[in-house]
PDB file of C-alpha atoms in Angstrom:
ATOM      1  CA  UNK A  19      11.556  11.543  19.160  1.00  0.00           C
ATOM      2  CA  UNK A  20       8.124  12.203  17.187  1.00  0.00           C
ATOM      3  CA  UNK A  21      10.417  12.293  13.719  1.00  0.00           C
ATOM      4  CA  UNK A  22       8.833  10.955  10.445  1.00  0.00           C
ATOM      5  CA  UNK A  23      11.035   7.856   9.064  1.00  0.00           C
ATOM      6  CA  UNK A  24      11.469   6.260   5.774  1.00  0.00           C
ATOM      7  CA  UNK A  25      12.876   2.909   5.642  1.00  0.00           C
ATOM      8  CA  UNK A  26      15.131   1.283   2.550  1.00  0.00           C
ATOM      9  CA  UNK A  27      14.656  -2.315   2.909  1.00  0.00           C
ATOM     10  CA  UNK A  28      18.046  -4.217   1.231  1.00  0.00           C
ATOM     11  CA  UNK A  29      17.041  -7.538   2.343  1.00  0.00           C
ATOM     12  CA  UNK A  30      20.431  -7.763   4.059  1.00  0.00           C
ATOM     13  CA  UNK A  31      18.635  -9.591   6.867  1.00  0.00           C
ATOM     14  CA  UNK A  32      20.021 -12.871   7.575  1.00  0.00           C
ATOM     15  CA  UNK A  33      17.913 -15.676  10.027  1.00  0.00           C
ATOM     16  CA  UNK A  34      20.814 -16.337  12.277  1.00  0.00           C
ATOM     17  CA  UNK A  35      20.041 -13.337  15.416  1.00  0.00           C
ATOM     18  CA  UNK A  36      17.409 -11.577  17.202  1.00  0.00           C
ATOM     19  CA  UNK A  37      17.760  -8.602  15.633  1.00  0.00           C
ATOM     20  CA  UNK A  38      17.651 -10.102  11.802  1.00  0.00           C
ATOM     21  CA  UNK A  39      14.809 -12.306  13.081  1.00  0.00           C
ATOM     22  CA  UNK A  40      12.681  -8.836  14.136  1.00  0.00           C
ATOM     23  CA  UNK A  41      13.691  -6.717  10.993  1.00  0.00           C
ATOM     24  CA  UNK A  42      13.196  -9.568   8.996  1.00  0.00           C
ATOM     25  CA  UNK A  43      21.165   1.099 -16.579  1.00  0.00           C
ATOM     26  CA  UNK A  44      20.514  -2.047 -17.293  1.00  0.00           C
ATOM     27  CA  UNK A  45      22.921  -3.426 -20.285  1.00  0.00           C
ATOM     28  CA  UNK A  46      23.087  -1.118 -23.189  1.00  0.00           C
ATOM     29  CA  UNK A  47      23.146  -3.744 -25.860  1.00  0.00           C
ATOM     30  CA  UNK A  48      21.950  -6.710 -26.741  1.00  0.00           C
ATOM     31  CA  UNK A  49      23.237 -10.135 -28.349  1.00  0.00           C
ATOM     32  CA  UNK A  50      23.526  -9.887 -32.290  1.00  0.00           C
ATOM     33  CA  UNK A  51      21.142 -11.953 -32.882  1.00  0.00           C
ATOM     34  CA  UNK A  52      17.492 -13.748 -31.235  1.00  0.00           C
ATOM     35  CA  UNK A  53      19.198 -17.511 -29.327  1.00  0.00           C
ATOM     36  CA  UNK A  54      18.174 -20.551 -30.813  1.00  0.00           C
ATOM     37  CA  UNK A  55      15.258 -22.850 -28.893  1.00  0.00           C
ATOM     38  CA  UNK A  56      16.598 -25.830 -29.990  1.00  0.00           C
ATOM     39  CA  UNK A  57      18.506 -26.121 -26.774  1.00  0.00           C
ATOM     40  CA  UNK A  58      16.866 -24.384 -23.706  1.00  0.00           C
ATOM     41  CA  UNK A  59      19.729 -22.246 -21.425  1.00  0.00           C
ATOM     42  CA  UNK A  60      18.874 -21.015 -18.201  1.00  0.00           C
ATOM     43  CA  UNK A  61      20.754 -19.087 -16.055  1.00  0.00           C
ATOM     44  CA  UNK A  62      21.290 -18.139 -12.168  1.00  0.00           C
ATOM     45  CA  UNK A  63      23.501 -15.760 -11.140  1.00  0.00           C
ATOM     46  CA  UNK A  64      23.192 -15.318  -7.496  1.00  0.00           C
ATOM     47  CA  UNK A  65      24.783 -15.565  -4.265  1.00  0.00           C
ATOM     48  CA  UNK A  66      25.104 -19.115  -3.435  1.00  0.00           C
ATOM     49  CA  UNK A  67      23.646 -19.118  -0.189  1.00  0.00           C
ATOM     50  CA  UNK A  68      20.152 -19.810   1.686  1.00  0.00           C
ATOM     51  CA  UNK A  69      18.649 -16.675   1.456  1.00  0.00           C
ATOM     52  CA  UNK A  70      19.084 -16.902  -1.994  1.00  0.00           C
ATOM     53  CA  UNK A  71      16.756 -20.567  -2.263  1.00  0.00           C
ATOM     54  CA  UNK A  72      20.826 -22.558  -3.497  1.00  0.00           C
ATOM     55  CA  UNK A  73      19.114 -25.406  -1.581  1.00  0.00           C
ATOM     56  CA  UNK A  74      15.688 -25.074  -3.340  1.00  0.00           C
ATOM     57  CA  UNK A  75      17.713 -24.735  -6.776  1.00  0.00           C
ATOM     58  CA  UNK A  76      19.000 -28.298  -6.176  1.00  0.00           C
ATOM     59  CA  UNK A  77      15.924 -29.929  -6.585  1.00  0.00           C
ATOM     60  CA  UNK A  78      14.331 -27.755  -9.462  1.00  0.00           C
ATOM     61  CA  UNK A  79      17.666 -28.347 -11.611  1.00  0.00           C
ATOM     62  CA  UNK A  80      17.157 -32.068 -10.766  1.00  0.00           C
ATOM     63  CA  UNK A  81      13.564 -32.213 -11.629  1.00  0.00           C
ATOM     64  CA  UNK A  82      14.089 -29.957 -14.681  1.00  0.00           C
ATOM     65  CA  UNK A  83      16.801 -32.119 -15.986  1.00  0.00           C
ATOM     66  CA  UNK A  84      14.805 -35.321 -15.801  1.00  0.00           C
ATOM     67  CA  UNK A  85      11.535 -33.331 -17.417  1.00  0.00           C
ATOM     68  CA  UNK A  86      13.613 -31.399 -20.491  1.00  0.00           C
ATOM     69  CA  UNK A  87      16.144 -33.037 -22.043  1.00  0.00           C
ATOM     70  CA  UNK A  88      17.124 -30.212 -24.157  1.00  0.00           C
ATOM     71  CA  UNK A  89      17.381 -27.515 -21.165  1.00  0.00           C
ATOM     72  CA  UNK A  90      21.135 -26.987 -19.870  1.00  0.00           C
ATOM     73  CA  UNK A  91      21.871 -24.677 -16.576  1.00  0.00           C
ATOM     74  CA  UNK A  92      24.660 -21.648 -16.298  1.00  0.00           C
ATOM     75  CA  UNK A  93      24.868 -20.762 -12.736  1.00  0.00           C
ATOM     76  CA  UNK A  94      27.289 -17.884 -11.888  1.00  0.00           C
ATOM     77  CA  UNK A  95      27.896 -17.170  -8.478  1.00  0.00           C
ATOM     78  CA  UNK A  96      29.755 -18.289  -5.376  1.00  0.00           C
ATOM     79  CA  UNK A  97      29.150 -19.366  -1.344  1.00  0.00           C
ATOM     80  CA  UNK A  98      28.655 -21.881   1.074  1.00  0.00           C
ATOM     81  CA  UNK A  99      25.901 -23.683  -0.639  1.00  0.00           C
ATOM     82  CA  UNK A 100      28.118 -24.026  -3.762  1.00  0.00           C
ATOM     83  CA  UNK A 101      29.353 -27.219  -2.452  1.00  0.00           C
ATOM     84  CA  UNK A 102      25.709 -28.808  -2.595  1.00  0.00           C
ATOM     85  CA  UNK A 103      25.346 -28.101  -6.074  1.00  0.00           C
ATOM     86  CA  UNK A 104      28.278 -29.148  -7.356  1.00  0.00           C
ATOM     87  CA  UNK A 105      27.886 -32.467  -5.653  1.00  0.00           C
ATOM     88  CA  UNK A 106      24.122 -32.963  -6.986  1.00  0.00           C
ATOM     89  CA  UNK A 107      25.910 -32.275 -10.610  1.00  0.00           C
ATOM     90  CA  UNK A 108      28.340 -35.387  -9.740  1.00  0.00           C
ATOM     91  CA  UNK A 109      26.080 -37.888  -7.996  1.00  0.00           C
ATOM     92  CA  UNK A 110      23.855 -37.620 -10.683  1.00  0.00           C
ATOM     93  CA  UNK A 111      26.692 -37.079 -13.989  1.00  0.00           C
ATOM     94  CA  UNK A 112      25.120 -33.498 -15.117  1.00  0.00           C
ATOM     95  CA  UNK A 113      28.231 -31.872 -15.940  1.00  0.00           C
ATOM     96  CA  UNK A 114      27.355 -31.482 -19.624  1.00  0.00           C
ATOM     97  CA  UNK A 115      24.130 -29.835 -18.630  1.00  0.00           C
ATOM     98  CA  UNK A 116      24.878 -27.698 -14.938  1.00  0.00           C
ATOM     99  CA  UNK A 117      27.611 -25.365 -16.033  1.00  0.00           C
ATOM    100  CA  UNK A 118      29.015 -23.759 -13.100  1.00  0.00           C
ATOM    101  CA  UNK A 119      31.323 -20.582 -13.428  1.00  0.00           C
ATOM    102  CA  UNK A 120      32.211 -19.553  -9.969  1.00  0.00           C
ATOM    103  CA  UNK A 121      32.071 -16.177  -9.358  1.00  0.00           C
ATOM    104  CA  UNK A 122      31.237 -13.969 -12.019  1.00  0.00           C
ATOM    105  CA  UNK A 123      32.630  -9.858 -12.367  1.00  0.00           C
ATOM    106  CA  UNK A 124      29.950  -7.591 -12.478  1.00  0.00           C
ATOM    107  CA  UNK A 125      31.652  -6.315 -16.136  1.00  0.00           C
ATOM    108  CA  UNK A 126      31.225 -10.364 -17.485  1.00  0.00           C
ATOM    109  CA  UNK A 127      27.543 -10.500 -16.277  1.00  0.00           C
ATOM    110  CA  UNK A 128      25.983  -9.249 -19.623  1.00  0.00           C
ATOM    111  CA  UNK A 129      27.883 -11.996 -21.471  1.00  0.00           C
ATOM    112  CA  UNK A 130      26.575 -14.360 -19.196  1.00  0.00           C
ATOM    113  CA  UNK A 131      22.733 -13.432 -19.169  1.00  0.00           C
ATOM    114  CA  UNK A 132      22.708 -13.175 -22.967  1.00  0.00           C
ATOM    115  CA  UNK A 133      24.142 -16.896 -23.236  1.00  0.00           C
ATOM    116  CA  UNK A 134      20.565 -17.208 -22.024  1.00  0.00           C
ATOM    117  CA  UNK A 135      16.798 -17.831 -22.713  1.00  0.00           C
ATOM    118  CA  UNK A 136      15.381 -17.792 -19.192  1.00  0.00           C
ATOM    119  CA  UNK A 137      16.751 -16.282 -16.064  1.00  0.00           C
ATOM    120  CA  UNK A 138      15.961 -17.976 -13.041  1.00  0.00           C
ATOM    121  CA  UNK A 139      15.706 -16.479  -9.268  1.00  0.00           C
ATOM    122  CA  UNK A 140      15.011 -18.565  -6.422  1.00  0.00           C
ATOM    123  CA  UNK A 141      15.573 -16.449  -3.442  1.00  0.00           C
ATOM    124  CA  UNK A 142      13.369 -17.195   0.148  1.00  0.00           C
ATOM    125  CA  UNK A 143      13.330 -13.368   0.525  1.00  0.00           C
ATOM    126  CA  UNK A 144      13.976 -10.324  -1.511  1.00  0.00           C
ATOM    127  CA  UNK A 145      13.634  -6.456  -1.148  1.00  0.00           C
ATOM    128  CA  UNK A 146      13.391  -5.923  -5.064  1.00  0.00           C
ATOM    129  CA  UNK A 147      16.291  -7.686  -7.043  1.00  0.00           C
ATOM    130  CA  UNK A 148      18.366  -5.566  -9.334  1.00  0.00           C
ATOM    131  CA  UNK A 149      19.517  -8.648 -10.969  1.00  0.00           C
ATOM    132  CA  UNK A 150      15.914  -9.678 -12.441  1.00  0.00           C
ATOM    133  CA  UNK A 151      16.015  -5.967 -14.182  1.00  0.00           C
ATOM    134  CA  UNK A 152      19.590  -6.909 -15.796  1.00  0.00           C
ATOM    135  CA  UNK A 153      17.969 -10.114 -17.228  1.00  0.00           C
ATOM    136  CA  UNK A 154      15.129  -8.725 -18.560  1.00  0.00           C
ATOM    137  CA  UNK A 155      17.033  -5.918 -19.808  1.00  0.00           C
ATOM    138  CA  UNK A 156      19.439  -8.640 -21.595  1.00  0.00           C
ATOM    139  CA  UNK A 157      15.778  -9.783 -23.087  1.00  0.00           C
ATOM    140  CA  UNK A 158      15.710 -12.990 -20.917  1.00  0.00           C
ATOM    141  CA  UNK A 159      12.352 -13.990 -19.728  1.00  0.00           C
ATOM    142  CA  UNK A 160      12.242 -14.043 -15.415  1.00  0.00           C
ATOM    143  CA  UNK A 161      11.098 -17.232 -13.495  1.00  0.00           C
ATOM    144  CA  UNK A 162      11.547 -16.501  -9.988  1.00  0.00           C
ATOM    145  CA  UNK A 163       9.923 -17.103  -6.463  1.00  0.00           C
ATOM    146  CA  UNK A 164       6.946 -14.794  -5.340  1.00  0.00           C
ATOM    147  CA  UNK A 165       8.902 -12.979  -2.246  1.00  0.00           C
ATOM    148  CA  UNK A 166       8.138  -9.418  -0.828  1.00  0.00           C
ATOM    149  CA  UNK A 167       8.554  -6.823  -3.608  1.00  0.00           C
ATOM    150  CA  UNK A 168       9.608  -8.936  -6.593  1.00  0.00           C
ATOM    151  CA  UNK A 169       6.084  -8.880  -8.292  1.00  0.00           C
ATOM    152  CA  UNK A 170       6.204  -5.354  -8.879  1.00  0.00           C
ATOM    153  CA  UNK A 171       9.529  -5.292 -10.207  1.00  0.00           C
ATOM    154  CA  UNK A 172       8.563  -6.351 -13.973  1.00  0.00           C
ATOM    155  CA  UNK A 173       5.197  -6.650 -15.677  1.00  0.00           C
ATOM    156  CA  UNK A 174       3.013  -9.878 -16.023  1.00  0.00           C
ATOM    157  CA  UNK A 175       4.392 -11.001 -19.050  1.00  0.00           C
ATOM    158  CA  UNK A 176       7.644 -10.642 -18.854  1.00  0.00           C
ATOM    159  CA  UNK A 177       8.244 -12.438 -15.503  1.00  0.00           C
ATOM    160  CA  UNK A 178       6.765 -15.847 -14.461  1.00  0.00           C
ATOM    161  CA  UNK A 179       6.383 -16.611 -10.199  1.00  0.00           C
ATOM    162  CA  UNK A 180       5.977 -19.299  -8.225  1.00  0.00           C
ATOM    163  CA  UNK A 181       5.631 -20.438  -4.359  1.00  0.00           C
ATOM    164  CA  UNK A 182       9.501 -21.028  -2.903  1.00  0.00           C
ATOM    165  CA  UNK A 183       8.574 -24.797  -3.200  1.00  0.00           C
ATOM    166  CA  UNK A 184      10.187 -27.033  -5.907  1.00  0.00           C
ATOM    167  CA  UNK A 185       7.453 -28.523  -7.189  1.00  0.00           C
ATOM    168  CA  UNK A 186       5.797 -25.286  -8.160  1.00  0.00           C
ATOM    169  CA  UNK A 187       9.108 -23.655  -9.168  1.00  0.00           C
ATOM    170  CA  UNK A 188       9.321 -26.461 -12.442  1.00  0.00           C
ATOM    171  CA  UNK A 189       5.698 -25.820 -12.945  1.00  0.00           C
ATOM    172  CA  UNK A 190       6.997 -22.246 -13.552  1.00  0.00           C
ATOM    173  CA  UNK A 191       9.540 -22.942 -15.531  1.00  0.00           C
ATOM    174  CA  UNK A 192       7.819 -25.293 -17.811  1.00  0.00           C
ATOM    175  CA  UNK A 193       5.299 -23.047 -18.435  1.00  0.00           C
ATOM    176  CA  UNK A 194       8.464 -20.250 -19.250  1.00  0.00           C
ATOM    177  CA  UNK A 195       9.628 -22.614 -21.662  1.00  0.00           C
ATOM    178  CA  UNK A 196       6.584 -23.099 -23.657  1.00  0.00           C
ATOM    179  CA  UNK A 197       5.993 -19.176 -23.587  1.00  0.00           C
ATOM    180  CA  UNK A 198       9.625 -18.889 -24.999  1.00  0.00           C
ATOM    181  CA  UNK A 199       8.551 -18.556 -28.879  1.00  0.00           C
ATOM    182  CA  UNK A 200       6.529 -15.520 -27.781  1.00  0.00           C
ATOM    183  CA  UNK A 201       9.798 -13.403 -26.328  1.00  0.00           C
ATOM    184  CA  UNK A 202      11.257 -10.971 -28.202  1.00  0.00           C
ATOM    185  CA  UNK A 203      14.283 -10.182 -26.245  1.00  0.00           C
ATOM    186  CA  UNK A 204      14.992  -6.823 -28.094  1.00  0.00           C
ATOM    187  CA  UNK A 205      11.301  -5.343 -27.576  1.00  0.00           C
ATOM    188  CA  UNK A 206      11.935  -6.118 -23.913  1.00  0.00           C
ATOM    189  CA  UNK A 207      14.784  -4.474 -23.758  1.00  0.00           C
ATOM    190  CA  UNK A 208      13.359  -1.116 -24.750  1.00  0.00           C
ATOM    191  CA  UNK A 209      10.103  -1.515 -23.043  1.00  0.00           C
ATOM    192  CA  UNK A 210      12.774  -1.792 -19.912  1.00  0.00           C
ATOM    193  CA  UNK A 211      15.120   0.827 -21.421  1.00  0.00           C
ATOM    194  CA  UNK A 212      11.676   3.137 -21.189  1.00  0.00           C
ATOM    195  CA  UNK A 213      10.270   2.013 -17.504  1.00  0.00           C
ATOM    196  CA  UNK A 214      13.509   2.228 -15.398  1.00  0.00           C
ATOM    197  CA  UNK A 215      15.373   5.638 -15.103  1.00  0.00           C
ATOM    198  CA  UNK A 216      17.203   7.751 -12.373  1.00  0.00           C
ATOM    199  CA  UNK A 217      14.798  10.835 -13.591  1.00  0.00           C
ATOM    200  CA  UNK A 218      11.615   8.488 -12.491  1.00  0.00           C
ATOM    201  CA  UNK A 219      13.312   7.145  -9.347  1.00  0.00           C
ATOM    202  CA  UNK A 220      13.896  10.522  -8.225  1.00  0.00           C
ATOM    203  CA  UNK A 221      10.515  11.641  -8.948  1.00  0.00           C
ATOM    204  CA  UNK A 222       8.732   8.415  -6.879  1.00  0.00           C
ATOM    205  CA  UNK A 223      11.102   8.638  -4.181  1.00  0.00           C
ATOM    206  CA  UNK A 224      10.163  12.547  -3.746  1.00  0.00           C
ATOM    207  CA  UNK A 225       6.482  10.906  -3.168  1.00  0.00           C
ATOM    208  CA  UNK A 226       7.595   8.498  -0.627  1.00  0.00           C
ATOM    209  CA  UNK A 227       9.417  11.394   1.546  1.00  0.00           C
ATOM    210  CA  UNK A 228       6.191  14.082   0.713  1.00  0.00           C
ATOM    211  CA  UNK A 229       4.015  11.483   2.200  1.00  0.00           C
ATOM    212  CA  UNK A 230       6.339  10.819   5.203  1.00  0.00           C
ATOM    213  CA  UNK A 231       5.986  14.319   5.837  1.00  0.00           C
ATOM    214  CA  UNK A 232       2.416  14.432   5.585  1.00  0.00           C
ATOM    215  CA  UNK A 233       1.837  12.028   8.225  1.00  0.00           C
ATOM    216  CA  UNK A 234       0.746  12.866  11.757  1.00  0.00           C
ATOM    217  CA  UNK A 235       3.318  12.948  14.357  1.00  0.00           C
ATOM    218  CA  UNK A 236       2.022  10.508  17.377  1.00  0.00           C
ATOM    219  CA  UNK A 237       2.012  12.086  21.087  1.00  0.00           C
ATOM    220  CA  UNK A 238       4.939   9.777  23.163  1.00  0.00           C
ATOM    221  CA  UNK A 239       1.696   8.120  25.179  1.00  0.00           C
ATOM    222  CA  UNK A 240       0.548   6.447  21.878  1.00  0.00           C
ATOM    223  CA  UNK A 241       3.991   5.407  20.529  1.00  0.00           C
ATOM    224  CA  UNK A 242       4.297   3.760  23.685  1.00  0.00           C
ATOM    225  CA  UNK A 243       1.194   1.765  23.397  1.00  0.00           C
ATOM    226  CA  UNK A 244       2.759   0.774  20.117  1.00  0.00           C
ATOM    227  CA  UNK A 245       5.336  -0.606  21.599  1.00  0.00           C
ATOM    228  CA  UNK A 246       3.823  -2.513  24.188  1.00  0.00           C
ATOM    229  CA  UNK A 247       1.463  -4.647  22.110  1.00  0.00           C
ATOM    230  CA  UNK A 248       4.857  -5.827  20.413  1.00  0.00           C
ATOM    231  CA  UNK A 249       4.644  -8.679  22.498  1.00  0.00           C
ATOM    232  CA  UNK A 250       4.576  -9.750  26.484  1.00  0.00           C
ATOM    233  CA  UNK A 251       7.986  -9.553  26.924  1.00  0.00           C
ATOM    234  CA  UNK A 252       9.131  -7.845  23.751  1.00  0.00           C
ATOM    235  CA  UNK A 253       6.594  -4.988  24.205  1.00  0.00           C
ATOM    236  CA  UNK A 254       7.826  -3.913  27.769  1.00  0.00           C
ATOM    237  CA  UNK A 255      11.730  -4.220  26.366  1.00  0.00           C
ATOM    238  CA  UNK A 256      10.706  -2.201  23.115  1.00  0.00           C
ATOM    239  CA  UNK A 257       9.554   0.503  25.800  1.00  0.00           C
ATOM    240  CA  UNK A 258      12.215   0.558  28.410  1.00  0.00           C
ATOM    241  CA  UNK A 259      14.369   1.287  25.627  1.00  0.00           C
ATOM    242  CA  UNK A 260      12.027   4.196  24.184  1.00  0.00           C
ATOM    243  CA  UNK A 261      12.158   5.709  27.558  1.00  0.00           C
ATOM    244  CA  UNK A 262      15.915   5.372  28.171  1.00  0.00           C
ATOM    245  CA  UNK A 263      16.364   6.562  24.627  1.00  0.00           C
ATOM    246  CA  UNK A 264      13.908   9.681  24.643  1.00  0.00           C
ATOM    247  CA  UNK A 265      15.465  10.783  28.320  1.00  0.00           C
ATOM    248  CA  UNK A 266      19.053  10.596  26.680  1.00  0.00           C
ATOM    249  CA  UNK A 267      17.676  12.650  23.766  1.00  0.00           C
ATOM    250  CA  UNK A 268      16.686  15.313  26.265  1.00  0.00           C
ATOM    251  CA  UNK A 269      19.838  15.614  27.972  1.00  0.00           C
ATOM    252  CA  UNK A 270      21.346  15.667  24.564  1.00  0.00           C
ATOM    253  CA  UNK A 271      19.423  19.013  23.579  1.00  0.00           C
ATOM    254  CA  UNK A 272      20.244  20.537  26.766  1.00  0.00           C
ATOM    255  CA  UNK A 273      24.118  19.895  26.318  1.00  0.00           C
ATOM    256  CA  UNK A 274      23.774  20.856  22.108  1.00  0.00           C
ATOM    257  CA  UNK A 275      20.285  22.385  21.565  1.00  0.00           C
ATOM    258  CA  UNK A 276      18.758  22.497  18.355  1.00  0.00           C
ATOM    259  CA  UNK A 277      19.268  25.695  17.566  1.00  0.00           C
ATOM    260  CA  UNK A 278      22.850  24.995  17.159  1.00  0.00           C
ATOM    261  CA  UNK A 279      22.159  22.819  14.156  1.00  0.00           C
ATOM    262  CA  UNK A 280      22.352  24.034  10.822  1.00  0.00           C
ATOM    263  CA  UNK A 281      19.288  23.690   8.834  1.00  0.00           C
ATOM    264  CA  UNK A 282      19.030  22.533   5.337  1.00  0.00           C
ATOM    265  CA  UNK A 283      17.608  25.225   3.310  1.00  0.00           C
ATOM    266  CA  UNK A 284      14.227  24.566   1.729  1.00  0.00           C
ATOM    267  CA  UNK A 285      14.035  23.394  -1.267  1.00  0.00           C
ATOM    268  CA  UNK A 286      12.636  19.804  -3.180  1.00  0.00           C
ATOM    269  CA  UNK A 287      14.216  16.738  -3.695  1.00  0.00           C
ATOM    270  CA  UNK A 288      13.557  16.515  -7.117  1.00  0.00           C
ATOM    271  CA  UNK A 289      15.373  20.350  -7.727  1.00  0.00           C
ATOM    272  CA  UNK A 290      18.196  18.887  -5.658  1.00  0.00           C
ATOM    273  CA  UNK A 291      18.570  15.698  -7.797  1.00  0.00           C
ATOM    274  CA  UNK A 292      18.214  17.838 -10.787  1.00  0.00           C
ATOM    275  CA  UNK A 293      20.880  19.941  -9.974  1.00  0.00           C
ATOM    276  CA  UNK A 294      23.069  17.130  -9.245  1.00  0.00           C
ATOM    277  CA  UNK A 295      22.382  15.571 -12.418  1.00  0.00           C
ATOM    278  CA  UNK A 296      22.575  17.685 -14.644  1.00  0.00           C
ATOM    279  CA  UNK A 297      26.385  19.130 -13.505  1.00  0.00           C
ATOM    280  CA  UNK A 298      28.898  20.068 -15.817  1.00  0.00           C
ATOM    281  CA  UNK A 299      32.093  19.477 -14.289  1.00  0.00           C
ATOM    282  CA  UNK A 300      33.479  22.688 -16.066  1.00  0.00           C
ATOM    283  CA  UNK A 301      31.339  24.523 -14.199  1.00  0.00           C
ATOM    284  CA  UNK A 302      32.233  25.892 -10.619  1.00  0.00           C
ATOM    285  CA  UNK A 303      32.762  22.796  -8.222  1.00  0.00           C
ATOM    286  CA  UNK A 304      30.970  24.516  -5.503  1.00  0.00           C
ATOM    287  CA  UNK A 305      27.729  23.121  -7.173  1.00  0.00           C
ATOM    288  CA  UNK A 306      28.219  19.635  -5.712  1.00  0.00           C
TER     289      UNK A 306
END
């Protein structure tokens, strides 16, 4: 139809179909006091599953285990890959150092991160992971796998990456370990207090839609060259459909034409979101 689109990626796509294949405040307080480095914790709390890298964390526990003596695991979290874990921690007698708690409610996840010196993420693919703000928030320092937008999620120092590969993931979390003394998880949880708010995500998502908008629209001819270099066979689907879907879309607007649509009135996205946050429910409710 010619319309601008923005796109929220949630990483919600699995490996498993065609069509997943194609698309593929923080805490408020922290621990009382600064955890001892005598004995090393890190934690996972995660979905237990592929995506997530549960078979890559098999083999970076083992090889961590063997390396540090002194580091113990706290993995929070359930799924099918559960199973593989839990037999790696019997084959191999680590019960006293892989601690697994099943699933975890979101209101016992701060008292599980702050147990903590390092938080560890291993997932194959990620949109942005809110989980690797809660930990940083919590003043634990971030190992995790360098997938899509995790990199821009916390600064350089506060977050250590690796390849999805277990070798390279221990490299990364020896080198967290020896960077440890350096943390100050109470500065890190105000520099995060400071860098995440709604106000801000408001504001940069107004960007993202200005710029949409800014964009030229494409005449059908081009879109459907678009299409078609998709593929051999992909690229001639991708454009039967187009058609099919743009002559439906016609025969729409002659049965409900567009100017039978109310308009939303102009306006910003940032007065909108300002409105709706700063409500006072004593006000009239007609505001929302």
């Amino acid at each position: 139809m010619g319309r601008k689109v923005v796109f929220t990626d949630h990483s919600l796509y699995g490996f498993a179909d065609v069509g997943s294949i194609h698309m593929n405040k923080p805490c408020s307080k922290l621990a009382p006091e600064q955890l001892s480095n005598e004995e090393i914790v890190i934690v996972v709390i995660s979905r237990l599953v592929y995506r997530k890298g549960a078979d890559l964390l098999v083999d970076v526990i083992l090889e961590i285990c063997r390396l540090h003596p002194n580091v113990r695991f706290i993995i929070g979290g359930d799924g099918p890959k559960r199973v593989r874990l839990e037999e790696m921690r019997e084959k191999h007698s680590l019960q006293d150092r892989v601690d697994m708690l099943g699933a975890v409610p979101h209101a016992r996840v701060r008292s599980v991160l702050i147990s903590g010196h390092i938080f560890l993420n291993s997932s194959l693919t990620e949109a942005f992971c809110i989980a690797i703000l809660e930990a940083a928030s919590c003043g634990l320092l971030t190992v995790s796998t360098h997938v899509r937008g995790v990199p821009e999620v916390l600064p350089d120092d506060m977050i250590v990456l690796a390849e999805p590969d277990p070798g390279d993931m221990v490299n990364a979390i020896t080198k967290a370990i020896d960077i440890l003394p350096q943390i100050d998880p109470q500065t890190m949880h105000l520099r995060m207090k400071k860098v995440y708010s709604w106000h801000d995500v408001a504001k940069r998502t107004e960007i993202v839609y200005d710029r949409a908008l800014r964009c030229s629209s494409q005449p059908l001819l081009e879109r459907l060259s678009h299409y078609l270099s998709c593929g051999a066979w992909a690229g001639k689907l991708f454009c039967m459909v187009m058609l099919i879907d743009f002559i439906l879309w016609h025969l729409l607007q002659l049965w409900h034409p567009d100017k039978d649509i109310e308009v939303v009135p102009d306006g910003t996205l940032a007065n909108f979101l300002h409105k709706e946050m700063s409500w006072d429910p004593n006000e009239n409710e007609t505001l929302r």
